[in-house]
Amino acid sequence: AVTYLDEVVLKLLDCGENPRLLDLDGDTAADKAIENSNFKVAVSLLEKGSCFSNEENSKIESMLPLLQCIEDQDEDAAMDILLETPPTMEQLNAQVTWPLIHLATLSGMDKLFANFLECGADLNLKNGEGNTVADVAILDGYYTFVGRLIEKRLNFLLNEENKKIEPILPLIICID
């Protein structure tokens, strides 16, 4: 997440800047906050009158408290929210820059990852960088997540770079 820009954005709003302004791509500041996994700022922007111009971001708006817990690295609070308000399939598989299961993987949140799998997260959904959840797990060294996919005999796709190591993934997982 962006650090000092958060304060700049919020200060601009305090000075009367229009929270619904669109950038050249047609995105609002709230859309950009989601794109950068800056969920606290997204909530603040929405509270100050911004909106999502990106329909996919709108799908996950009610999941912002959960996303804030992921941003804060608080898996227990995230699990509490999930038990109260499980995500819909549409929310789980929204074509956002960082889908829910990708964020759980990137954050190393094992229980959250398992829950998203049980809820039917699409393992082949690509993030904004074109990577599946297995790609993200490999790139960030979370081989136990890939191991869980293999163990459950779930089909998943890998990008071209990660396909090169696919034959040795079971060995890497054992070493990890």
Tab-separated table of C-alpha atoms in Angstrom:
chain	number	residue	atom	x	y	z
A	1	ALA	CA	0.000	0.000	0.000
A	2	VAL	CA	1.080	3.553	-0.642
A	3	THR	CA	2.138	5.335	2.545
A	4	TYR	CA	2.299	9.130	2.562
A	5	LEU	CA	0.008	9.525	-0.426
A	6	ASP	CA	-2.818	8.365	1.836
A	7	GLU	CA	-2.477	11.488	3.914
A	8	VAL	CA	-2.202	13.693	0.827
A	9	VAL	CA	-5.389	12.255	-0.678
A	10	LEU	CA	-7.329	12.687	2.558
A	11	LYS	CA	-5.983	16.214	3.055
A	12	LEU	CA	-7.094	17.144	-0.481
A	13	LEU	CA	-10.585	15.948	0.398
A	14	ASP	CA	-10.532	18.027	3.585
A	15	CYS	CA	-9.632	21.027	1.410
A	16	GLY	CA	-12.737	20.520	-0.706
A	17	GLU	CA	-11.437	18.444	-3.619
A	18	ASN	CA	-14.179	16.511	-5.424
A	19	PRO	CA	-13.960	12.827	-4.355
A	20	ARG	CA	-15.788	11.740	-7.510
A	21	LEU	CA	-13.190	13.076	-9.957
A	22	LEU	CA	-12.064	10.589	-12.592
A	23	ASP	CA	-8.520	10.130	-13.839
A	24	LEU	CA	-7.659	9.684	-17.519
A	25	ASP	CA	-8.501	5.967	-17.262
A	26	GLY	CA	-11.946	6.751	-15.848
A	27	ASP	CA	-11.088	5.629	-12.322
A	28	THR	CA	-11.879	7.434	-9.093
A	29	ALA	CA	-9.435	7.737	-6.197
A	30	ALA	CA	-11.377	4.924	-4.483
A	31	ASP	CA	-10.735	2.685	-7.515
A	32	LYS	CA	-7.029	3.504	-7.339
A	33	ALA	CA	-6.950	2.786	-3.611
A	34	ILE	CA	-8.396	-0.698	-4.270
A	35	GLU	CA	-5.948	-1.219	-7.130
A	36	ASN	CA	-3.085	-0.486	-4.718
A	37	SER	CA	-4.542	-2.658	-1.922
A	38	ASN	CA	-5.023	0.437	0.192
A	39	PHE	CA	-8.373	-0.499	1.667
A	40	LYS	CA	-8.408	1.933	4.589
A	41	VAL	CA	-8.031	4.843	2.191
A	42	ALA	CA	-10.733	3.359	-0.050
A	43	VAL	CA	-13.125	3.314	2.918
A	44	SER	CA	-12.228	6.903	3.850
A	45	LEU	CA	-12.753	8.040	0.269
A	46	LEU	CA	-16.132	6.313	0.069
A	47	GLU	CA	-17.157	7.880	3.382
A	48	LYS	CA	-16.253	11.306	1.947
A	49	GLY	CA	-18.419	10.809	-1.144
A	50	SER	CA	-16.236	8.953	-3.621
A	51	CYS	CA	-17.556	5.948	-5.491
A	52	PHE	CA	-16.290	3.136	-7.650
A	53	SER	CA	-16.412	3.663	-11.388
A	54	ASN	CA	-14.989	0.170	-11.864
A	55	GLU	CA	-17.886	-2.302	-11.630
A	56	GLU	CA	-15.622	-5.085	-10.362
A	57	ASN	CA	-14.547	-2.922	-7.416
A	58	SER	CA	-18.223	-2.285	-6.616
A	59	LYS	CA	-18.702	-6.040	-6.236
A	60	ILE	CA	-16.272	-6.172	-3.315
A	61	GLU	CA	-17.347	-2.976	-1.562
A	62	SER	CA	-19.121	-4.860	1.235
A	63	MET	CA	-15.918	-6.887	1.751
A	64	LEU	CA	-13.866	-3.790	2.643
A	65	PRO	CA	-13.845	-4.567	6.408
A	66	LEU	CA	-12.413	-8.006	5.570
A	67	LEU	CA	-9.884	-6.450	3.200
A	68	GLN	CA	-8.828	-4.007	5.919
A	69	CYS	CA	-8.123	-6.964	8.221
A	70	ILE	CA	-5.954	-8.513	5.510
A	71	GLU	CA	-4.175	-5.172	5.053
A	72	ASP	CA	-3.574	-5.094	8.836
A	73	GLN	CA	-2.323	-8.719	8.811
A	74	ASP	CA	-5.079	-9.667	11.286
A	75	GLU	CA	-6.184	-13.112	10.163
A	76	ASP	CA	-8.279	-13.795	13.290
A	77	ALA	CA	-10.378	-10.656	12.745
A	78	ALA	CA	-10.690	-11.546	9.051
A	79	MET	CA	-11.966	-15.012	9.968
A	80	ASP	CA	-14.497	-13.488	12.384
A	81	ILE	CA	-15.828	-11.283	9.581
A	82	LEU	CA	-15.967	-14.267	7.221
A	83	LEU	CA	-18.051	-16.254	9.682
A	84	GLU	CA	-20.519	-13.375	9.953
A	85	THR	CA	-20.510	-12.351	6.297
A	86	PRO	CA	-19.177	-14.981	3.906
A	87	PRO	CA	-18.284	-13.666	0.448
A	88	THR	CA	-20.502	-14.466	-2.498
A	89	MET	CA	-19.066	-16.277	-5.519
A	90	GLU	CA	-19.250	-12.970	-7.380
A	91	GLN	CA	-17.157	-11.278	-4.681
A	92	LEU	CA	-14.673	-14.136	-4.465
A	93	ASN	CA	-14.123	-14.134	-8.188
A	94	ALA	CA	-14.365	-10.421	-8.973
A	95	GLN	CA	-11.839	-9.338	-11.613
A	96	VAL	CA	-10.090	-6.836	-9.347
A	97	THR	CA	-6.366	-6.120	-9.265
A	98	TRP	CA	-5.962	-8.366	-6.202
A	99	PRO	CA	-8.763	-10.956	-5.804
A	100	LEU	CA	-9.533	-12.103	-2.256
A	101	ILE	CA	-7.729	-15.457	-2.489
A	102	HIS	CA	-4.664	-13.768	-3.987
A	103	LEU	CA	-4.540	-11.351	-1.043
A	104	ALA	CA	-4.865	-14.195	1.459
A	105	THR	CA	-1.995	-15.982	-0.289
A	106	LEU	CA	0.168	-12.881	-0.552
A	107	SER	CA	-0.385	-12.227	3.161
A	108	GLY	CA	0.383	-15.836	4.140
A	109	MET	CA	-3.047	-16.231	5.755
A	110	ASP	CA	-3.493	-19.992	5.752
A	111	LYS	CA	-6.943	-20.190	7.408
A	112	LEU	CA	-8.340	-17.479	5.156
A	113	PHE	CA	-6.889	-19.179	2.078
A	114	ALA	CA	-8.491	-22.496	3.078
A	115	ASN	CA	-11.833	-20.781	3.686
A	116	PHE	CA	-11.777	-19.085	0.286
A	117	LEU	CA	-11.011	-22.459	-1.309
A	118	GLU	CA	-13.985	-24.022	0.476
A	119	CYS	CA	-16.216	-21.159	-0.657
A	120	GLY	CA	-15.327	-21.857	-4.290
A	121	ALA	CA	-12.694	-19.286	-5.208
A	122	ASP	CA	-11.605	-19.674	-8.829
A	123	LEU	CA	-8.001	-20.848	-8.679
A	124	ASN	CA	-7.381	-19.782	-12.252
A	125	LEU	CA	-8.607	-16.227	-11.773
A	126	LYS	CA	-5.775	-13.887	-12.689
A	127	ASN	CA	-4.810	-10.819	-10.741
A	128	GLY	CA	-4.013	-7.483	-12.348
A	129	GLU	CA	-0.497	-8.723	-13.123
A	130	GLY	CA	-1.806	-11.805	-14.954
A	131	ASN	CA	-0.914	-14.308	-12.220
A	132	THR	CA	-3.091	-17.044	-10.771
A	133	VAL	CA	-3.139	-17.722	-7.037
A	134	ALA	CA	-0.609	-20.563	-7.561
A	135	ASP	CA	1.701	-18.141	-9.387
A	136	VAL	CA	1.445	-15.666	-6.508
A	137	ALA	CA	2.184	-18.429	-3.983
A	138	ILE	CA	5.257	-19.567	-5.923
A	139	LEU	CA	6.537	-16.050	-6.545
A	140	ASP	CA	6.295	-15.212	-2.849
A	141	GLY	CA	7.603	-18.558	-1.594
A	142	TYR	CA	4.346	-19.788	-0.023
A	143	TYR	CA	4.815	-23.336	-1.234
A	144	THR	CA	2.511	-24.759	1.445
A	145	PHE	CA	-0.358	-23.042	-0.369
A	146	VAL	CA	0.632	-24.745	-3.625
A	147	GLY	CA	0.997	-27.998	-1.682
A	148	ARG	CA	-2.571	-27.689	-0.459
A	149	LEU	CA	-3.771	-27.294	-4.062
A	150	ILE	CA	-1.818	-30.368	-5.160
A	151	GLU	CA	-2.954	-32.350	-2.117
A	152	LYS	CA	-6.605	-31.633	-2.865
A	153	ARG	CA	-5.982	-32.552	-6.506
A	154	LEU	CA	-7.278	-29.183	-7.571
A	155	ASN	CA	-6.549	-28.062	-11.091
A	156	PHE	CA	-4.661	-24.826	-11.342
A	157	LEU	CA	-2.814	-23.002	-14.048
A	158	LEU	CA	0.682	-21.588	-13.867
A	159	ASN	CA	2.206	-18.803	-15.924
A	160	GLU	CA	4.955	-19.691	-18.398
A	161	GLU	CA	7.754	-18.906	-15.941
A	162	ASN	CA	6.321	-21.080	-13.156
A	163	LYS	CA	5.535	-23.959	-15.549
A	164	LYS	CA	9.306	-24.417	-15.827
A	165	ILE	CA	9.491	-25.493	-12.168
A	166	GLU	CA	6.219	-27.478	-12.134
A	167	PRO	CA	7.992	-30.885	-12.341
A	168	ILE	CA	9.964	-30.152	-9.163
A	169	LEU	CA	7.163	-28.478	-7.176
A	170	PRO	CA	6.555	-31.571	-4.985
A	171	LEU	CA	10.255	-31.542	-4.033
A	172	ILE	CA	10.233	-27.792	-3.301
A	173	ILE	CA	7.128	-28.242	-1.146
A	174	CYS	CA	8.788	-31.054	0.836
A	175	ILE	CA	11.891	-28.941	1.415
A	176	ASP	CA	9.791	-25.945	2.450
